[in-house]
mmCIF file of C-alpha atoms and ligand atoms in Angstrom:
data_model
loop_
_atom_site.group_PDB
_atom_site.id
_atom_site.type_symbol
_atom_site.label_atom_id
_atom_site.label_comp_id
_atom_site.label_asym_id
_atom_site.label_seq_id
_atom_site.Cartn_x
_atom_site.Cartn_y
_atom_site.Cartn_z
ATOM 1 C CA UNK A 186 25.196 0.232 1.653
ATOM 2 C CA UNK A 187 21.912 0.842 -0.146
ATOM 3 C CA UNK A 188 18.228 0.141 0.357
ATOM 4 C CA UNK A 189 16.505 -1.816 -2.413
ATOM 5 C CA UNK A 190 12.969 -0.580 -3.070
ATOM 6 C CA UNK A 191 11.007 -2.963 -5.275
ATOM 7 C CA UNK A 192 8.049 -1.326 -6.970
ATOM 8 C CA UNK A 193 9.709 2.037 -6.401
ATOM 9 C CA UNK A 194 8.052 3.529 -9.498
ATOM 10 C CA UNK A 195 4.623 2.794 -8.048
ATOM 11 C CA UNK A 196 2.370 4.902 -5.896
ATOM 12 C CA UNK A 197 3.652 4.058 -2.428
ATOM 13 C CA UNK A 198 7.145 2.943 -3.493
ATOM 14 C CA UNK A 199 7.837 6.299 -5.152
ATOM 15 C CA UNK A 200 6.875 8.148 -1.952
ATOM 16 C CA UNK A 201 9.147 5.844 0.048
ATOM 17 C CA UNK A 202 12.023 6.437 -2.357
ATOM 18 C CA UNK A 203 11.711 10.210 -1.928
ATOM 19 C CA UNK A 204 11.539 9.828 1.859
ATOM 20 C CA UNK A 205 14.697 7.704 1.857
ATOM 21 C CA UNK A 206 16.717 10.013 -0.369
ATOM 22 C CA UNK A 207 15.428 13.001 1.613
ATOM 23 C CA UNK A 208 17.146 11.564 4.657
ATOM 24 C CA UNK A 209 20.370 10.815 2.800
ATOM 25 C CA UNK A 210 19.989 7.086 2.118
ATOM 26 C CA UNK A 211 21.330 5.414 -0.998
ATOM 27 C CA UNK A 212 18.437 3.830 -2.868
ATOM 28 C CA UNK A 213 18.200 1.295 -5.686
ATOM 29 C CA UNK A 214 14.752 1.010 -7.255
ATOM 30 C CA UNK A 215 13.712 -2.173 -9.042
ATOM 31 C CA UNK A 216 10.490 -1.906 -11.033
ATOM 32 C CA UNK A 217 9.223 -3.472 -14.254
ATOM 33 C CA UNK A 218 7.094 -0.405 -15.062
ATOM 34 C CA UNK A 219 4.025 -2.591 -15.612
ATOM 35 C CA UNK A 220 2.003 -0.161 -13.534
ATOM 36 C CA UNK A 221 4.790 2.085 -12.247
ATOM 37 C CA UNK A 222 5.878 5.347 -13.863
ATOM 38 C CA UNK A 223 9.547 6.121 -14.347
ATOM 39 C CA UNK A 224 8.952 9.852 -13.931
ATOM 40 C CA UNK A 225 7.845 9.290 -10.324
ATOM 41 C CA UNK A 226 11.186 7.824 -9.268
ATOM 42 C CA UNK A 227 13.432 10.272 -7.446
ATOM 43 C CA UNK A 228 16.282 11.246 -9.777
ATOM 44 C CA UNK A 229 18.637 10.609 -6.867
ATOM 45 C CA UNK A 230 17.798 6.904 -6.780
ATOM 46 C CA UNK A 231 19.460 4.327 -8.997
ATOM 47 C CA UNK A 232 16.795 2.804 -11.260
ATOM 48 C CA UNK A 233 16.855 -0.789 -12.537
ATOM 49 C CA UNK A 234 14.086 -1.995 -14.848
ATOM 50 C CA UNK A 235 13.229 -5.639 -14.247
ATOM 51 C CA UNK A 236 10.731 -8.196 -13.006
ATOM 52 C CA UNK A 237 11.508 -9.921 -9.729
ATOM 53 C CA UNK A 238 10.400 -13.404 -10.765
ATOM 54 C CA UNK A 239 12.469 -13.455 -13.957
ATOM 55 C CA UNK A 240 15.612 -15.546 -13.788
ATOM 56 C CA UNK A 241 18.733 -13.657 -12.826
ATOM 57 C CA UNK A 242 17.084 -10.276 -12.153
ATOM 58 C CA UNK A 243 17.275 -10.314 -8.369
ATOM 59 C CA UNK A 244 20.643 -12.029 -8.236
ATOM 60 C CA UNK A 245 22.070 -9.416 -10.543
ATOM 61 C CA UNK A 246 20.698 -6.508 -8.456
ATOM 62 C CA UNK A 247 21.861 -8.042 -5.192
ATOM 63 C CA UNK A 248 25.328 -8.810 -6.496
ATOM 64 C CA UNK A 249 25.858 -5.462 -8.210
ATOM 65 C CA UNK A 250 24.784 -3.303 -5.274
ATOM 66 C CA UNK A 251 25.570 -3.585 -1.604
ATOM 67 C CA UNK A 252 22.022 -3.973 -0.320
ATOM 68 C CA UNK A 253 21.456 -3.656 3.388
ATOM 69 C CA UNK A 254 17.670 -3.894 3.433
ATOM 70 C CA UNK A 255 14.844 -4.606 1.022
ATOM 71 C CA UNK A 256 11.564 -2.721 1.068
ATOM 72 C CA UNK A 257 9.237 -4.822 -1.038
ATOM 73 C CA UNK A 258 6.304 -2.982 -2.628
ATOM 74 C CA UNK A 259 6.192 -4.619 -6.059
ATOM 75 C CA UNK A 260 3.021 -6.597 -6.628
ATOM 76 C CA UNK A 261 -0.541 -6.524 -7.879
ATOM 77 C CA UNK A 262 -3.150 -4.819 -5.717
ATOM 78 C CA UNK A 263 -6.616 -4.780 -7.265
ATOM 79 C CA UNK A 264 -9.024 -6.994 -5.307
ATOM 80 C CA UNK A 265 -11.658 -7.672 -8.019
ATOM 81 C CA UNK A 266 -8.898 -8.435 -10.518
ATOM 82 C CA UNK A 267 -7.465 -10.952 -8.044
ATOM 83 C CA UNK A 268 -10.831 -12.722 -7.973
ATOM 84 C CA UNK A 269 -10.986 -12.838 -11.779
ATOM 85 C CA UNK A 270 -7.319 -13.719 -12.309
ATOM 86 C CA UNK A 271 -5.982 -15.364 -9.145
ATOM 87 C CA UNK A 272 -2.924 -16.892 -10.821
ATOM 88 C CA UNK A 273 -1.621 -13.425 -11.614
ATOM 89 C CA UNK A 274 -1.756 -12.614 -7.897
ATOM 90 C CA UNK A 275 -0.058 -15.821 -6.771
ATOM 91 C CA UNK A 276 2.633 -15.226 -9.409
ATOM 92 C CA UNK A 277 3.224 -11.493 -8.897
ATOM 93 C CA UNK A 278 2.739 -11.454 -5.141
ATOM 94 C CA UNK A 279 3.459 -14.871 -3.658
ATOM 95 C CA UNK A 280 5.871 -16.504 -6.106
ATOM 96 C CA UNK A 281 7.815 -13.287 -6.775
ATOM 97 C CA UNK A 282 8.145 -12.672 -3.026
ATOM 98 C CA UNK A 283 9.355 -16.246 -2.501
ATOM 99 C CA UNK A 284 12.074 -15.688 -5.101
ATOM 100 C CA UNK A 285 13.033 -12.366 -3.551
ATOM 101 C CA UNK A 286 13.193 -13.719 0.007
ATOM 102 C CA UNK A 287 15.224 -16.712 -1.111
ATOM 103 C CA UNK A 288 17.673 -14.434 -2.924
ATOM 104 C CA UNK A 289 17.996 -12.229 0.181
ATOM 105 C CA UNK A 290 18.985 -15.254 2.244
ATOM 106 C CA UNK A 291 21.474 -16.329 -0.440
ATOM 107 C CA UNK A 292 23.060 -12.868 -0.594
ATOM 108 C CA UNK A 293 23.054 -12.237 3.146
ATOM 109 C CA UNK A 294 20.470 -9.424 3.076
ATOM 110 C CA UNK A 295 19.009 -9.654 6.567
ATOM 111 C CA UNK A 296 16.447 -6.863 6.786
ATOM 112 C CA UNK A 297 13.146 -7.010 4.924
ATOM 113 C CA UNK A 298 10.118 -4.733 5.006
ATOM 114 C CA UNK A 299 7.005 -6.078 3.372
ATOM 115 C CA UNK A 300 3.872 -4.314 2.091
ATOM 116 C CA UNK A 301 1.097 -6.426 3.454
ATOM 117 C CA UNK A 302 -2.532 -5.506 3.616
ATOM 118 C CA UNK A 303 -5.641 -5.296 5.763
ATOM 119 C CA UNK A 304 -7.117 -7.664 3.182
ATOM 120 C CA UNK A 305 -5.499 -10.522 5.163
ATOM 121 C CA UNK A 306 -8.251 -10.061 7.786
ATOM 122 C CA UNK A 307 -11.172 -10.828 5.491
ATOM 123 C CA UNK A 308 -14.405 -9.848 7.226
ATOM 124 C CA UNK A 309 -13.437 -9.548 10.880
ATOM 125 C CA UNK A 310 -16.055 -9.407 13.643
ATOM 126 C CA UNK A 311 -14.077 -6.716 15.468
ATOM 127 C CA UNK A 312 -14.964 -3.143 14.578
ATOM 128 C CA UNK A 313 -11.316 -2.193 15.103
ATOM 129 C CA UNK A 314 -8.905 -4.933 14.113
ATOM 130 C CA UNK A 315 -5.753 -5.831 16.087
ATOM 131 C CA UNK A 316 -2.921 -7.821 14.503
ATOM 132 C CA UNK A 317 -3.387 -10.943 16.586
ATOM 133 C CA UNK A 318 -6.786 -12.092 15.346
ATOM 134 C CA UNK A 319 -6.608 -15.091 13.035
ATOM 135 C CA UNK A 320 -6.296 -13.849 9.469
ATOM 136 C CA UNK A 321 -9.059 -15.096 7.179
ATOM 137 C CA UNK A 322 -8.703 -13.421 3.776
ATOM 138 C CA UNK A 323 -11.726 -13.575 1.505
ATOM 139 C CA UNK A 324 -10.017 -12.859 -1.806
ATOM 140 C CA UNK A 325 -6.911 -14.090 -3.668
ATOM 141 C CA UNK A 326 -5.209 -10.715 -3.176
ATOM 142 C CA UNK A 327 -5.366 -11.086 0.608
ATOM 143 C CA UNK A 328 -4.339 -14.729 0.457
ATOM 144 C CA UNK A 329 -1.388 -13.996 -1.836
ATOM 145 C CA UNK A 330 -0.109 -11.453 0.700
ATOM 146 C CA UNK A 331 -0.801 -13.606 3.750
ATOM 147 C CA UNK A 332 1.199 -16.437 2.206
ATOM 148 C CA UNK A 333 4.126 -14.055 1.899
ATOM 149 C CA UNK A 334 3.824 -13.151 5.580
ATOM 150 C CA UNK A 335 3.992 -16.865 6.400
ATOM 151 C CA UNK A 336 7.082 -17.317 4.264
ATOM 152 C CA UNK A 337 8.725 -14.403 6.011
ATOM 153 C CA UNK A 338 7.958 -15.894 9.416
ATOM 154 C CA UNK A 339 9.307 -19.307 8.463
ATOM 155 C CA UNK A 340 12.435 -17.920 6.833
ATOM 156 C CA UNK A 341 13.107 -15.651 9.821
ATOM 157 C CA UNK A 342 13.052 -18.719 12.078
ATOM 158 C CA UNK A 343 15.412 -20.684 9.843
ATOM 159 C CA UNK A 344 17.944 -18.010 8.883
ATOM 160 C CA UNK A 345 19.677 -14.862 10.041
ATOM 161 C CA UNK A 346 16.871 -12.757 8.577
ATOM 162 C CA UNK A 347 14.383 -10.360 10.154
ATOM 163 C CA UNK A 348 11.303 -8.704 8.703
ATOM 164 C CA UNK A 349 8.587 -6.204 9.387
ATOM 165 C CA UNK A 350 5.282 -6.746 7.587
ATOM 166 C CA UNK A 351 3.074 -3.665 7.487
ATOM 167 C CA UNK A 352 -0.594 -4.337 6.981
ATOM 168 C CA UNK A 353 -1.818 -1.264 5.173
ATOM 169 C CA UNK A 354 -5.373 -0.121 5.480
ATOM 170 C CA UNK A 355 -6.543 2.269 2.723
ATOM 171 C CA UNK A 356 -3.678 4.408 1.574
ATOM 172 C CA UNK A 357 -4.544 7.709 -0.083
ATOM 173 C CA UNK A 358 -3.277 11.234 -0.692
ATOM 174 C CA UNK A 359 -0.044 12.403 -2.250
ATOM 175 C CA UNK A 360 3.343 13.870 -1.415
ATOM 176 C CA UNK A 361 2.613 17.289 0.135
ATOM 177 C CA UNK A 362 5.582 18.623 -1.869
ATOM 178 C CA UNK A 363 3.845 17.521 -5.090
ATOM 179 C CA UNK A 364 6.692 15.331 -6.373
ATOM 180 C CA UNK A 365 4.698 12.126 -6.694
ATOM 181 C CA UNK A 366 1.201 10.744 -6.282
ATOM 182 C CA UNK A 367 -1.154 8.004 -7.410
ATOM 183 C CA UNK A 368 -0.697 7.876 -11.188
ATOM 184 C CA UNK A 369 -1.782 4.362 -12.147
ATOM 185 C CA UNK A 370 -3.995 4.529 -15.220
ATOM 186 C CA UNK A 371 -7.508 3.256 -14.431
ATOM 187 C CA UNK A 372 -6.770 3.153 -10.698
ATOM 188 C CA UNK A 373 -9.726 1.828 -8.738
ATOM 189 C CA UNK A 374 -9.095 3.506 -5.363
ATOM 190 C CA UNK A 375 -12.079 5.379 -4.017
ATOM 191 C CA UNK A 376 -10.452 8.730 -3.194
ATOM 192 C CA UNK A 377 -8.635 8.917 -6.518
ATOM 193 C CA UNK A 378 -11.785 7.962 -8.432
ATOM 194 C CA UNK A 379 -13.865 10.510 -6.558
ATOM 195 C CA UNK A 380 -11.317 13.262 -7.263
ATOM 196 C CA UNK A 381 -11.231 12.275 -10.933
ATOM 197 C CA UNK A 382 -15.017 12.384 -11.031
ATOM 198 C CA UNK A 383 -14.972 15.869 -9.491
ATOM 199 C CA UNK A 384 -12.611 16.887 -12.292
ATOM 200 C CA UNK A 385 -14.959 15.470 -14.929
ATOM 201 C CA UNK A 386 -12.889 12.423 -15.962
ATOM 202 C CA UNK A 387 -15.847 10.199 -15.212
ATOM 203 C CA UNK A 388 -19.514 11.154 -15.465
ATOM 204 C CA UNK A 389 -20.249 9.557 -12.086
ATOM 205 C CA UNK A 390 -18.743 7.523 -9.278
ATOM 206 C CA UNK A 391 -20.126 4.067 -8.703
ATOM 207 C CA UNK A 392 -20.955 3.242 -5.088
ATOM 208 C CA UNK A 393 -20.327 -0.465 -4.845
ATOM 209 C CA UNK A 394 -22.881 -1.907 -2.410
ATOM 210 C CA UNK A 395 -25.450 -0.090 -0.245
ATOM 211 C CA UNK A 396 -26.458 -2.992 1.998
ATOM 212 C CA UNK A 397 -23.353 -3.599 4.077
ATOM 213 C CA UNK A 398 -23.763 -3.829 7.838
ATOM 214 C CA UNK A 399 -22.476 -0.273 8.300
ATOM 215 C CA UNK A 400 -24.208 2.929 9.475
ATOM 216 C CA UNK A 401 -25.161 4.105 5.964
ATOM 217 C CA UNK A 402 -24.904 0.733 4.203
ATOM 218 C CA UNK A 403 -21.798 1.640 2.178
ATOM 219 C CA UNK A 404 -18.299 0.243 2.745
ATOM 220 C CA UNK A 405 -16.294 1.698 5.628
ATOM 221 C CA UNK A 406 -12.502 1.973 5.440
ATOM 222 C CA UNK A 407 -9.634 3.485 7.419
ATOM 223 C CA UNK A 408 -8.035 5.965 4.997
ATOM 224 C CA UNK A 409 -4.439 6.779 5.810
ATOM 225 C CA UNK A 410 -2.203 9.428 4.250
ATOM 226 C CA UNK A 411 0.663 7.963 2.257
ATOM 227 C CA UNK A 412 3.179 10.163 4.130
ATOM 228 C CA UNK A 413 2.203 8.581 7.465
ATOM 229 C CA UNK A 414 2.487 5.155 5.886
ATOM 230 C CA UNK A 415 5.958 5.970 4.599
ATOM 231 C CA UNK A 416 6.928 7.210 8.059
ATOM 232 C CA UNK A 417 5.974 3.761 9.407
ATOM 233 C CA UNK A 418 8.355 2.179 6.882
ATOM 234 C CA UNK A 419 11.202 4.455 7.973
ATOM 235 C CA UNK A 420 10.582 3.499 11.605
ATOM 236 C CA UNK A 421 10.494 -0.177 10.613
ATOM 237 C CA UNK A 422 13.823 0.213 8.830
ATOM 238 C CA UNK A 423 15.393 1.861 11.876
ATOM 239 C CA UNK A 424 13.935 -0.871 14.081
ATOM 240 C CA UNK A 425 15.469 -3.659 11.992
ATOM 241 C CA UNK A 426 18.789 -1.841 11.679
ATOM 242 C CA UNK A 427 18.862 -1.475 15.434
ATOM 243 C CA UNK A 428 18.504 -5.247 15.816
ATOM 244 C CA UNK A 429 14.742 -5.181 16.504
ATOM 245 C CA UNK A 430 12.722 -8.372 16.288
ATOM 246 C CA UNK A 431 10.543 -9.402 13.366
ATOM 247 C CA UNK A 432 6.962 -8.211 13.710
ATOM 248 C CA UNK A 433 3.700 -7.429 11.966
ATOM 249 C CA UNK A 434 2.017 -4.047 12.343
ATOM 250 C CA UNK A 435 -1.259 -2.551 11.209
ATOM 251 C CA UNK A 436 -0.979 0.870 9.636
ATOM 252 C CA UNK A 437 -4.171 2.897 9.865
ATOM 253 C CA UNK A 438 -5.675 5.657 11.993
ATOM 254 C CA UNK A 439 -8.369 3.652 13.774
ATOM 255 C CA UNK A 440 -11.171 5.693 12.294
ATOM 256 C CA UNK A 441 -13.521 4.592 9.530
ATOM 257 C CA UNK A 442 -15.317 6.579 6.838
ATOM 258 C CA UNK A 443 -18.047 5.287 4.568
ATOM 259 C CA UNK A 444 -18.050 5.699 0.805
ATOM 260 C CA UNK A 445 -20.780 8.316 1.151
ATOM 261 C CA UNK A 446 -18.778 10.232 3.767
ATOM 262 C CA UNK A 447 -15.754 10.211 1.468
ATOM 263 C CA UNK A 448 -17.843 11.476 -1.440
ATOM 264 C CA UNK A 449 -19.200 14.361 0.688
ATOM 265 C CA UNK A 450 -15.695 15.219 1.846
ATOM 266 C CA UNK A 451 -14.431 15.257 -1.763
ATOM 267 C CA UNK A 452 -17.286 17.579 -2.723
ATOM 268 C CA UNK A 453 -16.479 19.864 0.207
ATOM 269 C CA UNK A 454 -12.753 19.993 -0.557
ATOM 270 C CA UNK A 455 -13.053 20.444 -4.314
ATOM 271 C CA UNK A 456 -16.169 22.612 -4.341
ATOM 272 C CA UNK A 457 -17.402 20.434 -7.196
ATOM 273 C CA UNK A 458 -20.207 17.889 -7.398
ATOM 274 C CA UNK A 459 -19.385 14.182 -7.448
ATOM 275 C CA UNK A 460 -22.382 12.507 -9.094
ATOM 276 C CA UNK A 461 -22.888 8.950 -7.840
ATOM 277 C CA UNK A 462 -24.625 5.858 -9.119
ATOM 278 C CA UNK A 463 -25.564 2.919 -6.919
ATOM 279 C CA UNK A 464 -24.013 -0.328 -8.170
ATOM 280 C CA UNK A 465 -23.852 -3.868 -6.815
ATOM 281 C CA UNK A 466 -21.094 -4.875 -4.402
ATOM 282 C CA UNK A 467 -17.692 -5.564 -5.933
ATOM 283 C CA UNK A 468 -16.442 -9.134 -5.737
ATOM 284 C CA UNK A 469 -14.356 -9.720 -2.631
ATOM 285 C CA UNK A 470 -15.243 -6.461 -0.818
ATOM 286 C CA UNK A 471 -15.704 -6.629 2.984
ATOM 287 C CA UNK A 472 -18.081 -4.132 4.623
ATOM 288 C CA UNK A 473 -15.828 -2.553 7.222
ATOM 289 C CA UNK A 474 -12.112 -2.525 7.954
ATOM 290 C CA UNK A 475 -10.596 -0.224 10.560
ATOM 291 C CA UNK A 476 -7.150 -0.607 12.133
ATOM 292 C CA UNK A 477 -6.056 -0.956 15.698
ATOM 293 C CA UNK A 478 -2.568 0.473 15.263
ATOM 294 C CA UNK A 479 -1.609 0.629 18.946
ATOM 295 C CA UNK A 480 1.178 -1.915 18.434
ATOM 296 C CA UNK A 481 2.841 0.345 15.851
ATOM 297 C CA UNK A 482 2.406 3.381 18.080
ATOM 298 C CA UNK A 483 3.756 1.591 21.183
ATOM 299 C CA UNK A 484 6.617 -0.405 19.728
ATOM 300 C CA UNK A 485 7.851 1.803 16.871
ATOM 301 C CA UNK A 486 6.641 5.126 18.319
ATOM 302 C CA UNK A 487 4.679 5.912 15.189
ATOM 303 C CA UNK A 488 2.811 9.228 15.426
ATOM 304 C CA UNK A 489 0.387 10.029 12.615
ATOM 305 C CA UNK A 490 0.769 13.576 11.332
ATOM 306 C CA UNK A 491 -1.825 13.716 8.553
ATOM 307 C CA UNK A 492 -4.866 12.181 10.217
ATOM 308 C CA UNK A 493 -7.466 14.362 8.533
ATOM 309 C CA UNK A 494 -9.704 13.036 5.752
ATOM 310 C CA UNK A 495 -10.087 16.416 4.077
ATOM 311 C CA UNK A 496 -6.342 17.005 4.200
ATOM 312 C CA UNK A 497 -5.754 13.619 2.596
ATOM 313 C CA UNK A 498 -8.268 14.438 -0.117
ATOM 314 C CA UNK A 499 -6.695 17.870 -0.651
ATOM 315 C CA UNK A 500 -3.284 16.361 -1.484
ATOM 316 C CA UNK A 501 -4.894 13.686 -3.687
ATOM 317 C CA UNK A 502 -6.887 16.339 -5.534
ATOM 318 C CA UNK A 503 -3.858 18.616 -5.991
ATOM 319 C CA UNK A 504 -1.988 15.688 -7.514
ATOM 320 C CA UNK A 505 -4.903 14.875 -9.807
ATOM 321 C CA UNK A 506 -4.968 18.486 -11.036
ATOM 322 C CA UNK A 507 -1.257 18.332 -11.655
ATOM 323 C CA UNK A 508 -1.674 15.142 -13.726
ATOM 324 C CA UNK A 509 -4.442 16.918 -15.621
ATOM 325 C CA UNK A 510 -2.296 19.872 -16.498
ATOM 326 C CA UNK A 511 0.408 17.551 -17.887
ATOM 327 C CA UNK A 512 -1.955 15.931 -20.352
HETATM 328 C C1 UD1 B 274 -8.270 -2.917 -1.397
HETATM 329 C C2 UD1 B 274 -7.357 -3.642 -0.463
HETATM 330 C C3 UD1 B 274 -6.118 -2.824 -0.228
HETATM 331 C C4 UD1 B 274 -5.498 -2.458 -1.534
HETATM 332 C C5 UD1 B 274 -6.502 -1.695 -2.361
HETATM 333 C C6 UD1 B 274 -5.889 -1.382 -3.703
HETATM 334 C C7 UD1 B 274 -8.909 -4.870 0.967
HETATM 335 C C8 UD1 B 274 -9.507 -4.973 2.290
HETATM 336 N N1 UD1 B 274 -8.029 -3.861 0.791
HETATM 337 O O1 UD1 B 274 -8.819 -1.841 -0.703
HETATM 338 O O2 UD1 B 274 -5.201 -3.569 0.516
HETATM 339 O O3 UD1 B 274 -4.384 -1.683 -1.320
HETATM 340 O O4 UD1 B 274 -7.649 -2.509 -2.561
HETATM 341 O O5 UD1 B 274 -6.783 -1.330 -4.724
HETATM 342 O O6 UD1 B 274 -9.181 -5.672 0.115
HETATM 343 N N2 UD1 B 274 -15.530 2.032 -3.749
HETATM 344 C C9 UD1 B 274 -16.663 2.499 -4.381
HETATM 345 N N3 UD1 B 274 -16.527 3.030 -5.634
HETATM 346 C C10 UD1 B 274 -15.320 3.102 -6.279
HETATM 347 C C11 UD1 B 274 -14.170 2.612 -5.602
HETATM 348 C C12 UD1 B 274 -14.328 2.086 -4.354
HETATM 349 O O7 UD1 B 274 -17.781 2.434 -3.846
HETATM 350 O O8 UD1 B 274 -15.262 3.566 -7.427
HETATM 351 C C13 UD1 B 274 -15.662 1.500 -2.375
HETATM 352 C C14 UD1 B 274 -15.235 0.054 -2.206
HETATM 353 O O9 UD1 B 274 -16.311 -0.817 -2.442
HETATM 354 C C15 UD1 B 274 -14.748 0.066 -0.761
HETATM 355 C C16 UD1 B 274 -14.133 1.458 -0.596
HETATM 356 O O10 UD1 B 274 -14.759 2.258 -1.583
HETATM 357 O O11 UD1 B 274 -15.827 -0.049 0.130
HETATM 358 C C17 UD1 B 274 -12.637 1.502 -0.783
HETATM 359 O O12 UD1 B 274 -12.306 0.861 -2.016
HETATM 360 P P1 UD1 B 274 -10.823 0.911 -2.619
HETATM 361 O O13 UD1 B 274 -10.303 2.295 -2.543
HETATM 362 O O14 UD1 B 274 -10.885 0.271 -3.960
HETATM 363 O O15 UD1 B 274 -9.954 0.041 -1.636
HETATM 364 P P2 UD1 B 274 -10.276 -1.403 -0.981
HETATM 365 O O16 UD1 B 274 -10.943 -2.276 -1.943
HETATM 366 O O17 UD1 B 274 -10.882 -1.181 0.350
#
């Protein structure tokens, strides 16, 4: 039996694929390479190029391989783009997930792990957000993901099908072994951008918004190392395999850093200046999002091992230098 990783040529999916093959799992990666990079896929995984929503693609993968579980990363992730082009997000995230879930039910695939997001919370009142507050996304990206969570819940009630949805906070850093990292061209993530600015790719980093209700006025996020996020997926897989119930878990460290704090940390780690420019808020950006991940720690026994902002930045920066030297 194999694990199907959709979006396995992407940033997080490629880390997950390595983690699975590292522990001896058989992995099939499905990715349309729209933002993914083939070179990031572990050579030990079987690679299939294709788009989930296209007719026949999923059926063909699920009939050709004995798939025991699906880990679904494929999708679009850029919040401002989702505001400008919502249909793309409902197509790539919601509609594609609907097709994938339906095909799983048809082919008897009963275990499903879904990449959800802290963006489902919108602008919560809580400084640290637990899973059971009412989600209230403020952008199409968050809504497109929340709709998928709802489909998963409904389908799990109607069929022999269980899921874990992981609501990621801000994922950053790279494989400590240097095999993969964030490689999306024009990526918008703060830590990647700041590292690229330190390396001179950009003349300055824009700070989007200085008037949020946060200690220094800039956006506060819970940055989590991709390896700890992947570890949560492995625990979720074991949980479902062991007959565990469907559930939704936050994945974050419970500690927030502002944009300015991240910039200072990048300067400290790299020893290089990161010039900044103050810009207006980005469309759809909340001020502060920090995870309460006690459910994940209690139920799945998740123990973060890389909870250190500078360590996260160090691996992200090493990866950025590696990408540089390939150019
Ligand atoms: C969002 C999504 C997250 C998704 C990610 C992918 C939310 C709550 N989360 O995270 O699920 O995985 O996008 O793109 O919507 N910033 C700057 N300058 C920059 C880049 C970012 O000031 O050049 C600021 C942002 O305004 C924000 C913080 O840094 O306050 C983090 O931004 P980013 O890394 O893009 O992630 P989110 O938008 O928080």
